[in-house]
Amino acid sequence: MSKTMQFKVFCIEQYKKKHNMSGAETVKRFKEFGVFEYLGAFFDVLHSAGAKYIVEDIDMFIAARQ
């Protein structure tokens, strides 16, 4: 598994934990709002950030697209 894929899995786990969602619900939300593409594009910056920051960043990303 690539480092980018490992990072995306980590983000799914952290996001679902914070929002009390299932993995399937989280993946659906990430696909709906283009989060996977965002995480891939900004992997170099985000992968060194803490879990709390990453989840907050994903929340802001999704909010901007609603």
C-alpha atoms as an extended CHARMM CRD file, in Angstrom:
* protein
*
        66  EXT
         1         1  MET       CA              0.0000000000        0.0000000000        0.0000000000  PROA      1               0.0000000000
         2         2  SER       CA              1.3830000000        3.4230000000       -0.9290000000  PROA      2               0.0000000000
         3         3  LYS       CA              2.0750000000        6.0840000000        1.6800000000  PROA      3               0.0000000000
         4         4  THR       CA             -0.6760000000        8.2270000000        0.1880000000  PROA      4               0.0000000000
         5         5  MET       CA             -3.1750000000        5.3730000000        0.5060000000  PROA      5               0.0000000000
         6         6  GLN       CA             -2.0770000000        4.6940000000        4.0910000000  PROA      6               0.0000000000
         7         7  PHE       CA             -2.6230000000        8.3810000000        4.8350000000  PROA      7               0.0000000000
         8         8  LYS       CA             -6.1130000000        8.3270000000        3.3200000000  PROA      8               0.0000000000
         9         9  VAL       CA             -7.0250000000        5.2820000000        5.4240000000  PROA      9               0.0000000000
        10        10  PHE       CA             -5.6910000000        7.0760000000        8.5150000000  PROA      10              0.0000000000
        11        11  CYS       CA             -7.8600000000       10.0970000000        7.6540000000  PROA      11              0.0000000000
        12        12  ILE       CA            -10.9510000000        7.9140000000        7.2340000000  PROA      12              0.0000000000
        13        13  GLU       CA            -10.3470000000        6.3260000000       10.6360000000  PROA      13              0.0000000000
        14        14  GLN       CA             -9.7870000000        9.6470000000       12.3980000000  PROA      14              0.0000000000
        15        15  TYR       CA            -12.7490000000       11.3480000000       10.7200000000  PROA      15              0.0000000000
        16        16  LYS       CA            -15.2040000000        8.5280000000       11.4300000000  PROA      16              0.0000000000
        17        17  LYS       CA            -14.0560000000        8.3980000000       15.0410000000  PROA      17              0.0000000000
        18        18  LYS       CA            -14.6250000000       12.1390000000       15.5850000000  PROA      18              0.0000000000
        19        19  HSD       CA            -18.0040000000       12.1630000000       13.8480000000  PROA      19              0.0000000000
        20        20  ASN       CA            -19.2590000000        8.7790000000       15.1280000000  PROA      20              0.0000000000
        21        21  MET       CA            -19.7190000000        7.5280000000       11.5750000000  PROA      21              0.0000000000
        22        22  SER       CA            -19.2040000000        4.1430000000        9.9750000000  PROA      22              0.0000000000
        23        23  GLY       CA            -16.3890000000        3.5910000000        7.5290000000  PROA      23              0.0000000000
        24        24  ALA       CA            -18.8850000000        3.3150000000        4.6720000000  PROA      24              0.0000000000
        25        25  GLU       CA            -20.5440000000        6.6180000000        5.6190000000  PROA      25              0.0000000000
        26        26  THR       CA            -17.1690000000        8.3250000000        5.8070000000  PROA      26              0.0000000000
        27        27  VAL       CA            -16.0310000000        6.9940000000        2.4300000000  PROA      27              0.0000000000
        28        28  LYS       CA            -19.3320000000        8.1090000000        0.8810000000  PROA      28              0.0000000000
        29        29  ARG       CA            -18.8890000000       11.6340000000        2.2970000000  PROA      29              0.0000000000
        30        30  PHE       CA            -15.2500000000       11.8010000000        1.1820000000  PROA      30              0.0000000000
        31        31  LYS       CA            -16.2440000000       10.7460000000       -2.3580000000  PROA      31              0.0000000000
        32        32  GLU       CA            -19.1940000000       13.1490000000       -2.4620000000  PROA      32              0.0000000000
        33        33  PHE       CA            -17.0570000000       16.1720000000       -1.5960000000  PROA      33              0.0000000000
        34        34  GLY       CA            -13.7950000000       15.2330000000       -3.3210000000  PROA      34              0.0000000000
        35        35  VAL       CA            -11.8710000000       14.7420000000       -0.0830000000  PROA      35              0.0000000000
        36        36  PHE       CA             -9.7760000000       11.8800000000       -1.4580000000  PROA      36              0.0000000000
        37        37  GLU       CA             -8.4960000000       14.0620000000       -4.2830000000  PROA      37              0.0000000000
        38        38  TYR       CA             -7.7780000000       16.8700000000       -1.8150000000  PROA      38              0.0000000000
        39        39  LEU       CA             -5.8480000000       14.5560000000        0.5020000000  PROA      39              0.0000000000
        40        40  GLY       CA             -3.8180000000       13.2340000000       -2.4130000000  PROA      40              0.0000000000
        41        41  ALA       CA             -3.0340000000       16.7000000000       -3.7490000000  PROA      41              0.0000000000
        42        42  PHE       CA             -1.9250000000       18.0290000000       -0.3580000000  PROA      42              0.0000000000
        43        43  PHE       CA             -0.3830000000       14.8500000000        1.0480000000  PROA      43              0.0000000000
        44        44  ASP       CA              3.0690000000       16.4460000000        1.3680000000  PROA      44              0.0000000000
        45        45  VAL       CA              1.7060000000       19.1880000000        3.6280000000  PROA      45              0.0000000000
        46        46  LEU       CA             -0.9660000000       17.2910000000        5.5450000000  PROA      46              0.0000000000
        47        47  HSD       CA              0.7490000000       13.9990000000        6.3530000000  PROA      47              0.0000000000
        48        48  SER       CA              3.0280000000       15.6740000000        8.8890000000  PROA      48              0.0000000000
        49        49  ALA       CA              0.1390000000       17.4010000000       10.7030000000  PROA      49              0.0000000000
        50        50  GLY       CA             -1.6080000000       16.0200000000       13.7640000000  PROA      50              0.0000000000
        51        51  ALA       CA             -4.8380000000       14.0500000000       13.5630000000  PROA      51              0.0000000000
        52        52  LYS       CA             -6.9140000000       16.8270000000       15.1460000000  PROA      52              0.0000000000
        53        53  TYR       CA             -5.6670000000       19.3920000000       12.6210000000  PROA      53              0.0000000000
        54        54  ILE       CA             -6.2710000000       17.0400000000        9.7010000000  PROA      54              0.0000000000
        55        55  VAL       CA             -9.8710000000       16.3170000000       10.7330000000  PROA      55              0.0000000000
        56        56  GLU       CA            -10.5520000000       20.0350000000       11.2640000000  PROA      56              0.0000000000
        57        57  ASP       CA             -9.0610000000       20.7480000000        7.8360000000  PROA      57              0.0000000000
        58        58  ILE       CA            -11.2830000000       18.1040000000        6.2370000000  PROA      58              0.0000000000
        59        59  ASP       CA            -14.3060000000       19.6140000000        8.0270000000  PROA      59              0.0000000000
        60        60  MET       CA            -13.4580000000       23.0570000000        6.6090000000  PROA      60              0.0000000000
        61        61  PHE       CA            -12.8980000000       21.5870000000        3.1440000000  PROA      61              0.0000000000
        62        62  ILE       CA            -16.3090000000       19.8820000000        3.1830000000  PROA      62              0.0000000000
        63        63  ALA       CA            -18.0620000000       22.9610000000        4.6170000000  PROA      63              0.0000000000
        64        64  ALA       CA            -16.6730000000       25.0810000000        1.7870000000  PROA      64              0.0000000000
        65        65  ARG       CA            -18.2430000000       22.7060000000       -0.7500000000  PROA      65              0.0000000000
        66        66  GLN       CA            -21.7220000000       22.4500000000        0.7770000000  PROA      66              0.0000000000
